[in-house]
PDB file of C-alpha atoms and ligand atoms in Angstrom:
ATOM      1  CA  MET A 569      -5.936  29.107  18.882  1.00 40.00           C
ATOM      2  CA  ARG A 570      -6.766  25.492  18.306  1.00 44.00           C
ATOM      3  CA  ARG A 571      -3.342  24.955  16.743  1.00 44.00           C
ATOM      4  CA  LEU A 572      -1.740  26.569  19.778  1.00 40.00           C
ATOM      5  CA  LEU A 573      -3.640  24.239  22.066  1.00 39.00           C
ATOM      6  CA  ILE A 574      -2.534  21.179  20.117  1.00 41.00           C
ATOM      7  CA  LEU A 575       1.054  22.432  20.122  1.00 39.00           C
ATOM      8  CA  SER A 576       1.019  22.980  23.843  1.00 39.00           C
ATOM      9  CA  LEU A 577      -0.443  19.520  24.410  1.00 39.00           C
ATOM     10  CA  LEU A 578       2.303  18.012  22.263  1.00 41.00           C
ATOM     11  CA  MET A 579       4.989  19.949  24.099  1.00 40.00           C
ATOM     12  CA  GLY A 580       3.472  18.973  27.400  1.00 37.00           C
ATOM     13  CA  GLY A 581       3.634  15.300  26.411  1.00 37.00           C
ATOM     14  CA  CYS A 582       7.273  15.547  25.457  1.00 38.00           C
ATOM     15  CA  ALA A 583       8.114  17.512  28.592  1.00 36.00           C
ATOM     16  CA  ALA A 584       6.525  14.811  30.725  1.00 35.00           C
ATOM     17  CA  SER A 585       8.687  12.165  29.094  1.00 38.00           C
ATOM     18  CA  GLU A 586      11.809  14.259  29.507  1.00 35.00           C
ATOM     19  CA  THR A 587      11.089  14.838  33.174  1.00 34.00           C
ATOM     20  CA  HIS A 588      10.598  11.147  33.768  1.00 38.00           C
ATOM     21  CA  ARG A 589      13.809  10.310  31.946  1.00 38.00           C
ATOM     22  CA  SER A 590      15.991  12.872  33.720  1.00 38.00           C
ATOM     23  CA  GLU A 591      14.700  11.818  37.159  1.00 38.00           C
ATOM     24  CA  SER A 592      15.995   8.315  36.699  1.00 43.00           C
ATOM     25  CA  ALA A 593      19.042   8.993  34.532  1.00 46.00           C
ATOM     26  CA  ALA A 594      21.004  11.864  36.067  1.00 45.00           C
ATOM     27  CA  PRO A 595      21.289  14.015  39.189  1.00 48.00           C
ATOM     28  CA  VAL A 596      19.703  17.469  39.109  1.00 49.00           C
ATOM     29  CA  SER A 597      23.078  19.209  39.228  1.00 49.00           C
ATOM     30  CA  ALA A 598      24.314  17.441  36.080  1.00 45.00           C
ATOM     31  CA  PRO A 599      21.343  16.982  33.768  1.00 45.00           C
ATOM     32  CA  ALA A 600      21.617  14.523  30.904  1.00 44.00           C
ATOM     33  CA  PRO A 601      21.933  16.069  27.423  1.00 41.00           C
ATOM     34  CA  MET A 602      18.548  17.013  26.000  1.00 39.00           C
ATOM     35  CA  ALA A 603      17.250  13.936  24.210  1.00 42.00           C
ATOM     36  CA  VAL A 604      14.233  13.585  21.993  1.00 41.00           C
ATOM     37  CA  PRO A 605      11.914  10.974  23.460  1.00 54.00           C
ATOM     38  CA  ASN A 606      11.096   7.839  21.563  1.00 75.00           C
ATOM     39  CA  HIS A 607       7.992   8.605  19.544  1.00 87.00           C
ATOM     40  CA  THR A 608       5.380   6.294  18.089  1.00 93.00           C
ATOM     41  CA  THR A 609       3.191   7.802  15.403  1.00 94.00           C
ATOM     42  CA  THR A 610       0.574   6.468  13.010  1.00 97.00           C
ATOM     43  CA  ILE A 611       1.753   7.224   9.468  1.00 97.00           C
ATOM     44  CA  GLY A 612      -1.383   5.977   7.749  1.00 98.00           C
ATOM     45  CA  TYR A 613      -4.043   3.307   7.618  1.00 98.00           C
ATOM     46  CA  SER A 614      -4.382   0.124   5.630  1.00 98.00           C
ATOM     47  CA  VAL A 615      -7.273  -0.657   3.286  1.00 98.00           C
ATOM     48  CA  GLN A 616      -9.077  -2.258   6.255  1.00 98.00           C
ATOM     49  CA  ARG A 617      -8.236   0.741   8.459  1.00 98.00           C
ATOM     50  CA  ARG A 618      -5.506  -0.869  10.533  1.00 98.00           C
ATOM     51  CA  PRO A 619      -2.920   1.693  11.690  1.00 98.00           C
ATOM     52  CA  ILE A 620       0.600   1.612  10.269  1.00 98.00           C
ATOM     53  CA  GLU A 621       2.869   2.637  13.105  1.00 97.00           C
ATOM     54  CA  LEU A 622       6.297   4.254  13.013  1.00 96.00           C
ATOM     55  CA  HIS A 623       8.591   4.073  16.045  1.00 95.00           C
ATOM     56  CA  GLN A 624      11.352   6.699  16.108  1.00 94.00           C
ATOM     57  CA  LEU A 625      14.278   6.062  18.427  1.00 93.00           C
ATOM     58  CA  GLY A 626      17.304   8.127  19.258  1.00 83.00           C
ATOM     59  CA  GLY A 627      18.466  11.538  20.288  1.00 66.00           C
ATOM     60  CA  ASP A 628      18.142  13.063  16.831  1.00 69.00           C
ATOM     61  CA  VAL A 629      15.334  11.896  14.578  1.00 75.00           C
ATOM     62  CA  THR A 630      16.685  13.361  11.328  1.00 86.00           C
ATOM     63  CA  ARG A 631      17.827  11.032   8.552  1.00 94.00           C
ATOM     64  CA  PRO A 632      17.371   7.789  10.474  1.00 96.00           C
ATOM     65  CA  VAL A 633      18.091   4.231   9.509  1.00 97.00           C
ATOM     66  CA  LEU A 634      14.599   3.021   8.570  1.00 98.00           C
ATOM     67  CA  ILE A 635      13.842  -0.636   9.310  1.00 98.00           C
ATOM     68  CA  MET A 636      10.639  -2.174   7.945  1.00 98.00           C
ATOM     69  CA  GLY A 637       9.010  -5.544   8.441  1.00 98.00           C
ATOM     70  CA  ALA A 638       6.163  -7.398   6.765  1.00 98.00           C
ATOM     71  CA  ILE A 639       5.496  -5.432   3.608  1.00 98.00           C
ATOM     72  CA  HIS A 640       4.654  -8.967   2.512  1.00 98.00           C
ATOM     73  CA  GLY A 641       2.156 -10.109   5.131  1.00 98.00           C
ATOM     74  CA  ASP A 642       2.893 -13.822   4.824  1.00 97.00           C
ATOM     75  CA  GLU A 643       6.599 -13.278   5.566  1.00 97.00           C
ATOM     76  CA  GLN A 644       5.866 -13.001   9.258  1.00 96.00           C
ATOM     77  CA  THR A 645       9.412 -13.697  10.419  1.00 97.00           C
ATOM     78  CA  SER A 646      10.279 -10.249   9.091  1.00 98.00           C
ATOM     79  CA  ALA A 647       7.928  -8.604  11.606  1.00 98.00           C
ATOM     80  CA  ALA A 648       9.482 -10.677  14.395  1.00 97.00           C
ATOM     81  CA  VAL A 649      12.958  -9.402  13.505  1.00 98.00           C
ATOM     82  CA  ALA A 650      11.785  -5.774  13.205  1.00 98.00           C
ATOM     83  CA  SER A 651       9.982  -6.088  16.564  1.00 97.00           C
ATOM     84  CA  GLY A 652      13.051  -7.710  18.072  1.00 96.00           C
ATOM     85  CA  MET A 653      15.152  -4.745  16.977  1.00 96.00           C
ATOM     86  CA  LEU A 654      12.601  -2.293  18.394  1.00 95.00           C
ATOM     87  CA  ASP A 655      12.652  -4.043  21.778  1.00 93.00           C
ATOM     88  CA  TYR A 656      16.423  -4.363  21.763  1.00 94.00           C
ATOM     89  CA  LEU A 657      17.162  -0.740  20.858  1.00 93.00           C
ATOM     90  CA  THR A 658      14.612   0.479  23.401  1.00 91.00           C
ATOM     91  CA  LYS A 659      16.536  -1.416  26.094  1.00 90.00           C
ATOM     92  CA  HIS A 660      19.997  -0.742  24.626  1.00 91.00           C
ATOM     93  CA  PRO A 661      19.916   2.743  23.043  1.00 89.00           C
ATOM     94  CA  GLU A 662      23.724   2.855  23.269  1.00 88.00           C
ATOM     95  CA  SER A 663      23.748   0.291  20.423  1.00 89.00           C
ATOM     96  CA  MET A 664      22.572   2.984  18.012  1.00 87.00           C
ATOM     97  CA  ARG A 665      25.767   5.002  18.666  1.00 80.00           C
ATOM     98  CA  ASP A 666      23.868   8.269  18.142  1.00 84.00           C
ATOM     99  CA  THR A 667      22.418   7.133  14.811  1.00 93.00           C
ATOM    100  CA  PRO A 668      18.640   7.617  14.917  1.00 94.00           C
ATOM    101  CA  VAL A 669      16.581   4.569  14.000  1.00 96.00           C
ATOM    102  CA  ALA A 670      12.983   4.437  12.800  1.00 97.00           C
ATOM    103  CA  ILE A 671      11.101   1.130  12.742  1.00 97.00           C
ATOM    104  CA  ILE A 672       7.869   0.081  11.054  1.00 98.00           C
ATOM    105  CA  THR A 673       7.325  -3.440  12.340  1.00 98.00           C
ATOM    106  CA  MET A 674       4.360  -4.123  10.063  1.00 98.00           C
ATOM    107  CA  ALA A 675       4.087  -2.255   6.756  1.00 98.00           C
ATOM    108  CA  ASN A 676       1.196  -4.410   5.499  1.00 98.00           C
ATOM    109  CA  PRO A 677      -0.986  -5.018   8.567  1.00 98.00           C
ATOM    110  CA  ASP A 678      -3.961  -6.399   6.608  1.00 98.00           C
ATOM    111  CA  GLY A 679      -1.741  -8.920   4.851  1.00 98.00           C
ATOM    112  CA  TYR A 680      -0.141  -9.838   8.162  1.00 98.00           C
ATOM    113  CA  ALA A 681      -3.560 -10.426   9.767  1.00 98.00           C
ATOM    114  CA  ALA A 682      -4.728 -12.545   6.820  1.00 98.00           C
ATOM    115  CA  VAL A 683      -1.279 -14.167   6.328  1.00 97.00           C
ATOM    116  CA  THR A 684      -1.198 -13.073   2.684  1.00 97.00           C
ATOM    117  CA  ARG A 685       1.637 -11.589   0.668  1.00 96.00           C
ATOM    118  CA  VAL A 686      -0.694  -8.941  -0.773  1.00 96.00           C
ATOM    119  CA  ASN A 687      -2.830  -6.265   0.882  1.00 97.00           C
ATOM    120  CA  ALA A 688      -6.629  -6.416   1.208  1.00 97.00           C
ATOM    121  CA  ASN A 689      -6.978  -5.230  -2.423  1.00 96.00           C
ATOM    122  CA  HIS A 690      -4.878  -8.235  -3.561  1.00 95.00           C
ATOM    123  CA  ILE A 691      -2.000  -5.958  -4.548  1.00 95.00           C
ATOM    124  CA  ASP A 692       1.657  -6.655  -3.891  1.00 95.00           C
ATOM    125  CA  LEU A 693       2.753  -3.475  -2.117  1.00 97.00           C
ATOM    126  CA  ASN A 694       6.372  -4.187  -3.006  1.00 97.00           C
ATOM    127  CA  ARG A 695       5.418  -3.846  -6.700  1.00 95.00           C
ATOM    128  CA  ASN A 696       3.184  -0.772  -6.228  1.00 96.00           C
ATOM    129  CA  PHE A 697       5.846   1.927  -5.828  1.00 97.00           C
ATOM    130  CA  PRO A 698       6.007   4.466  -8.691  1.00 97.00           C
ATOM    131  CA  ALA A 699       9.530   3.504  -9.690  1.00 97.00           C
ATOM    132  CA  THR A 700      10.664   4.178 -13.231  1.00 96.00           C
ATOM    133  CA  ASN A 701      10.547   0.422 -13.834  1.00 93.00           C
ATOM    134  CA  TRP A 702       6.927   0.063 -12.619  1.00 92.00           C
ATOM    135  CA  SER A 703       4.703  -1.601 -15.177  1.00 84.00           C
ATOM    136  CA  SER A 704       1.060  -2.660 -15.111  1.00 74.00           C
ATOM    137  CA  ARG A 705       1.895  -5.174 -17.807  1.00 63.00           C
ATOM    138  CA  SER A 706       4.422  -7.051 -15.730  1.00 54.00           C
ATOM    139  CA  ALA A 707       1.814  -8.987 -13.819  1.00 53.00           C
ATOM    140  CA  GLY A 708      -1.899  -9.652 -14.045  1.00 56.00           C
ATOM    141  CA  ARG A 709      -4.306  -9.466 -11.129  1.00 54.00           C
ATOM    142  CA  ALA A 710      -4.266 -13.239 -10.743  1.00 58.00           C
ATOM    143  CA  ARG A 711      -0.539 -13.174 -10.103  1.00 73.00           C
ATOM    144  CA  ARG A 712       0.719 -13.044  -6.546  1.00 80.00           C
ATOM    145  CA  ASN A 713       2.907 -10.052  -7.372  1.00 86.00           C
ATOM    146  CA  PHE A 714       0.331  -7.860  -9.108  1.00 90.00           C
ATOM    147  CA  GLY A 715       1.492  -4.247  -8.693  1.00 91.00           C
ATOM    148  CA  GLY A 716      -1.903  -2.595  -9.165  1.00 91.00           C
ATOM    149  CA  ALA A 717      -3.749  -0.985 -12.066  1.00 89.00           C
ATOM    150  CA  ALA A 718      -1.774   2.177 -11.268  1.00 94.00           C
ATOM    151  CA  SER A 719       1.354   2.743  -9.223  1.00 95.00           C
ATOM    152  CA  ALA A 720       1.020   4.238  -5.735  1.00 96.00           C
ATOM    153  CA  SER A 721      -2.652   3.218  -5.736  1.00 97.00           C
ATOM    154  CA  GLU A 722      -2.636   1.745  -2.230  1.00 98.00           C
ATOM    155  CA  PRO A 723      -2.888   3.614   1.077  1.00 98.00           C
ATOM    156  CA  GLU A 724      -0.064   1.546   2.550  1.00 98.00           C
ATOM    157  CA  THR A 725       2.258   2.463  -0.344  1.00 98.00           C
ATOM    158  CA  LEU A 726       1.386   6.151   0.003  1.00 98.00           C
ATOM    159  CA  ALA A 727       2.023   6.106   3.761  1.00 98.00           C
ATOM    160  CA  LEU A 728       5.450   4.531   3.222  1.00 98.00           C
ATOM    161  CA  MET A 729       6.343   6.938   0.399  1.00 98.00           C
ATOM    162  CA  GLN A 730       5.348  10.003   2.416  1.00 98.00           C
ATOM    163  CA  THR A 731       7.310   8.745   5.416  1.00 97.00           C
ATOM    164  CA  ILE A 732      10.442   8.130   3.352  1.00 98.00           C
ATOM    165  CA  GLU A 733      10.146  11.548   1.674  1.00 97.00           C
ATOM    166  CA  ARG A 734       9.750  13.178   5.091  1.00 96.00           C
ATOM    167  CA  LEU A 735      12.467  11.270   6.963  1.00 96.00           C
ATOM    168  CA  GLN A 736      15.044  11.113   4.139  1.00 96.00           C
ATOM    169  CA  PRO A 737      16.543   7.975   5.706  1.00 98.00           C
ATOM    170  CA  ARG A 738      20.297   7.428   5.397  1.00 97.00           C
ATOM    171  CA  LEU A 739      19.611   3.698   4.952  1.00 98.00           C
ATOM    172  CA  ILE A 740      16.494   1.562   4.512  1.00 98.00           C
ATOM    173  CA  ILE A 741      16.415  -2.098   5.554  1.00 98.00           C
ATOM    174  CA  SER A 742      13.216  -3.798   4.391  1.00 98.00           C
ATOM    175  CA  ILE A 743      12.943  -7.319   5.801  1.00 98.00           C
ATOM    176  CA  HIS A 744      11.428 -10.222   3.858  1.00 98.00           C
ATOM    177  CA  SER A 745      11.856 -13.984   3.640  1.00 97.00           C
ATOM    178  CA  MET A 746      12.412 -16.397   0.750  1.00 96.00           C
ATOM    179  CA  GLU A 747      13.920 -19.761  -0.085  1.00 95.00           C
ATOM    180  CA  LYS A 748      17.374 -18.302  -0.784  1.00 95.00           C
ATOM    181  CA  PRO A 749      18.270 -15.812   1.973  1.00 97.00           C
ATOM    182  CA  CYS A 750      20.419 -12.842   0.973  1.00 98.00           C
ATOM    183  CA  ASN A 751      21.405  -9.266   1.710  1.00 98.00           C
ATOM    184  CA  ASN A 752      20.081  -7.706  -1.499  1.00 98.00           C
ATOM    185  CA  TYR A 753      21.174  -4.128  -2.146  1.00 98.00           C
ATOM    186  CA  ASP A 754      19.926  -1.317  -4.366  1.00 97.00           C
ATOM    187  CA  GLY A 755      21.519   2.093  -4.674  1.00 97.00           C
ATOM    188  CA  PRO A 756      24.799   2.807  -2.862  1.00 97.00           C
ATOM    189  CA  ALA A 757      24.535   0.001  -0.299  1.00 98.00           C
ATOM    190  CA  GLN A 758      26.986  -2.684  -1.419  1.00 98.00           C
ATOM    191  CA  ALA A 759      29.313  -2.049   1.533  1.00 98.00           C
ATOM    192  CA  VAL A 760      26.376  -2.273   3.954  1.00 98.00           C
ATOM    193  CA  ALA A 761      25.253  -5.569   2.392  1.00 98.00           C
ATOM    194  CA  GLU A 762      28.780  -6.985   2.602  1.00 98.00           C
ATOM    195  CA  THR A 763      29.045  -5.940   6.252  1.00 98.00           C
ATOM    196  CA  MET A 764      25.735  -7.616   7.033  1.00 98.00           C
ATOM    197  CA  ALA A 765      26.864 -10.742   5.162  1.00 98.00           C
ATOM    198  CA  ARG A 766      29.810 -11.114   7.511  1.00 98.00           C
ATOM    199  CA  HIS A 767      27.387 -11.295  10.439  1.00 98.00           C
ATOM    200  CA  ASN A 768      24.413 -13.267   9.113  1.00 98.00           C
ATOM    201  CA  GLY A 769      26.199 -15.430   6.542  1.00 98.00           C
ATOM    202  CA  TYR A 770      23.793 -14.647   3.675  1.00 98.00           C
ATOM    203  CA  PRO A 771      25.354 -13.485   0.391  1.00 98.00           C
ATOM    204  CA  ALA A 772      25.446  -9.799  -0.554  1.00 98.00           C
ATOM    205  CA  THR A 773      23.830  -9.505  -3.957  1.00 97.00           C
ATOM    206  CA  PRO A 774      22.509  -6.756  -6.289  1.00 96.00           C
ATOM    207  CA  THR A 775      19.601  -8.972  -7.377  1.00 93.00           C
ATOM    208  CA  ILE A 776      17.342 -11.559  -5.785  1.00 89.00           C
ATOM    209  CA  GLY A 777      17.346 -13.471  -9.053  1.00 88.00           C
ATOM    210  CA  TYR A 778      14.394 -11.981 -10.901  1.00 87.00           C
ATOM    211  CA  PRO A 779      13.096  -8.503 -11.824  1.00 87.00           C
ATOM    212  CA  THR A 780      11.106  -6.589  -9.202  1.00 91.00           C
ATOM    213  CA  PRO A 781       9.446  -3.665 -11.041  1.00 92.00           C
ATOM    214  CA  GLY A 782       7.791  -1.185  -8.688  1.00 95.00           C
ATOM    215  CA  SER A 783       9.605  -2.516  -5.627  1.00 96.00           C
ATOM    216  CA  LEU A 784      10.709  -0.309  -2.761  1.00 98.00           C
ATOM    217  CA  GLY A 785      14.289  -1.144  -3.756  1.00 97.00           C
ATOM    218  CA  SER A 786      13.617   0.203  -7.245  1.00 97.00           C
ATOM    219  CA  TRP A 787      11.857   3.361  -6.073  1.00 98.00           C
ATOM    220  CA  ALA A 788      14.060   4.282  -3.109  1.00 98.00           C
ATOM    221  CA  GLY A 789      17.355   2.575  -3.929  1.00 97.00           C
ATOM    222  CA  ILE A 790      17.724   2.801  -7.704  1.00 97.00           C
ATOM    223  CA  ASP A 791      15.672   5.907  -8.504  1.00 97.00           C
ATOM    224  CA  ARG A 792      16.445   7.981  -5.389  1.00 97.00           C
ATOM    225  CA  GLN A 793      19.863   6.513  -4.579  1.00 97.00           C
ATOM    226  CA  ILE A 794      18.919   5.948  -0.952  1.00 98.00           C
ATOM    227  CA  PRO A 795      21.085   3.065   0.309  1.00 98.00           C
ATOM    228  CA  MET A 796      18.602   0.199   0.387  1.00 98.00           C
ATOM    229  CA  ILE A 797      18.888  -3.318   1.748  1.00 98.00           C
ATOM    230  CA  THR A 798      16.252  -5.957   1.124  1.00 98.00           C
ATOM    231  CA  LEU A 799      17.097  -8.463   3.834  1.00 98.00           C
ATOM    232  CA  GLU A 800      15.741 -11.840   2.767  1.00 98.00           C
ATOM    233  CA  LEU A 801      15.552 -14.180   5.749  1.00 98.00           C
ATOM    234  CA  PRO A 802      15.364 -17.946   5.318  1.00 97.00           C
ATOM    235  CA  ARG A 803      11.696 -18.742   4.624  1.00 94.00           C
ATOM    236  CA  ARG A 804      11.003 -21.269   7.356  1.00 91.00           C
ATOM    237  CA  LEU A 805      13.241 -19.987  10.107  1.00 94.00           C
ATOM    238  CA  PRO A 806      11.329 -19.348  13.381  1.00 95.00           C
ATOM    239  CA  GLY A 807      11.069 -15.668  14.278  1.00 95.00           C
ATOM    240  CA  ASP A 808      13.153 -15.832  17.461  1.00 95.00           C
ATOM    241  CA  GLN A 809      15.933 -17.698  15.690  1.00 97.00           C
ATOM    242  CA  ALA A 810      15.870 -15.241  12.767  1.00 97.00           C
ATOM    243  CA  TRP A 811      16.193 -12.420  15.278  1.00 97.00           C
ATOM    244  CA  GLN A 812      19.170 -14.071  16.992  1.00 97.00           C
ATOM    245  CA  ASN A 813      20.857 -14.726  13.636  1.00 97.00           C
ATOM    246  CA  ASN A 814      20.341 -11.166  12.330  1.00 98.00           C
ATOM    247  CA  ARG A 815      20.666  -8.895  15.348  1.00 98.00           C
ATOM    248  CA  ASP A 816      24.383  -8.276  14.877  1.00 98.00           C
ATOM    249  CA  ALA A 817      24.018  -7.841  11.102  1.00 98.00           C
ATOM    250  CA  ILE A 818      21.460  -5.063  11.560  1.00 98.00           C
ATOM    251  CA  LEU A 819      23.440  -3.431  14.366  1.00 97.00           C
ATOM    252  CA  ALA A 820      26.539  -3.489  12.136  1.00 97.00           C
ATOM    253  CA  ALA A 821      24.541  -1.861   9.325  1.00 97.00           C
ATOM    254  CA  ILE A 822      23.412   0.889  11.690  1.00 96.00           C
ATOM    255  CA  ALA A 823      27.019   1.413  12.812  1.00 95.00           C
ATOM    256  CA  ILE A 824      28.475   1.626   9.309  1.00 95.00           C
ATOM    257  CA  VAL A 825      26.191   4.476   8.172  1.00 93.00           C
ATOM    258  CA  ARG A 826      26.927   6.779  11.102  1.00 83.00           C
TER     259      ARG A 826
HETATM  260 ZN1   ZN B1740       8.880 -10.494   0.428  1.00 85.81          ZN
END
């Protein structure tokens, strides 16, 4: 009974959105095709109980392009670009060309709030994924890229893993920043990286120049063969400029994996 009530509330919420959309978009005699509303859901909570939010855009939410910002909290430009894409696609859904897009603007909200690379447990989330190359020996706790005493130990990592397993994205773009910007690819994503390179001018490369055991690229791209781009923005570029410089690259990536 309780489940029925929740279901009916959910359906009621969606119906309300649909009604609002059809009123403004199409005459009654020629209704617009049934579209799934844009949903925002909380996929988990950080160590300090901040919500991690997922925005799902598009008419079909299966196998989206998943865009993530700020898994490293001190790379704040990455959140600006992910937020820019969320705003842009909300206003210009035709840019998705029927490819669903899911966006997590802030994968490490505690790190973002504290302006730290790591989460509140001092763990580098992008070394905490249970990839086959994960190793506790690769970095000590004092290091800035400590991957945890065990893989998948952090609530943020688990939320991201569960979301990726559930969504089965056709492409993941995780946005970072570093001194040498690049379109780094793991798994079958070389063509996507080369397409993005033509738009943002950063090289397409299979490595960022050093090993990244337990990274999302290792877990999702190499182990699971999900096309995976680690978009490294220039470190000191202001967020609005990074967005302007990368909008077309990300839109081109979305278009190429239709
Ligand atoms: Zn990073």
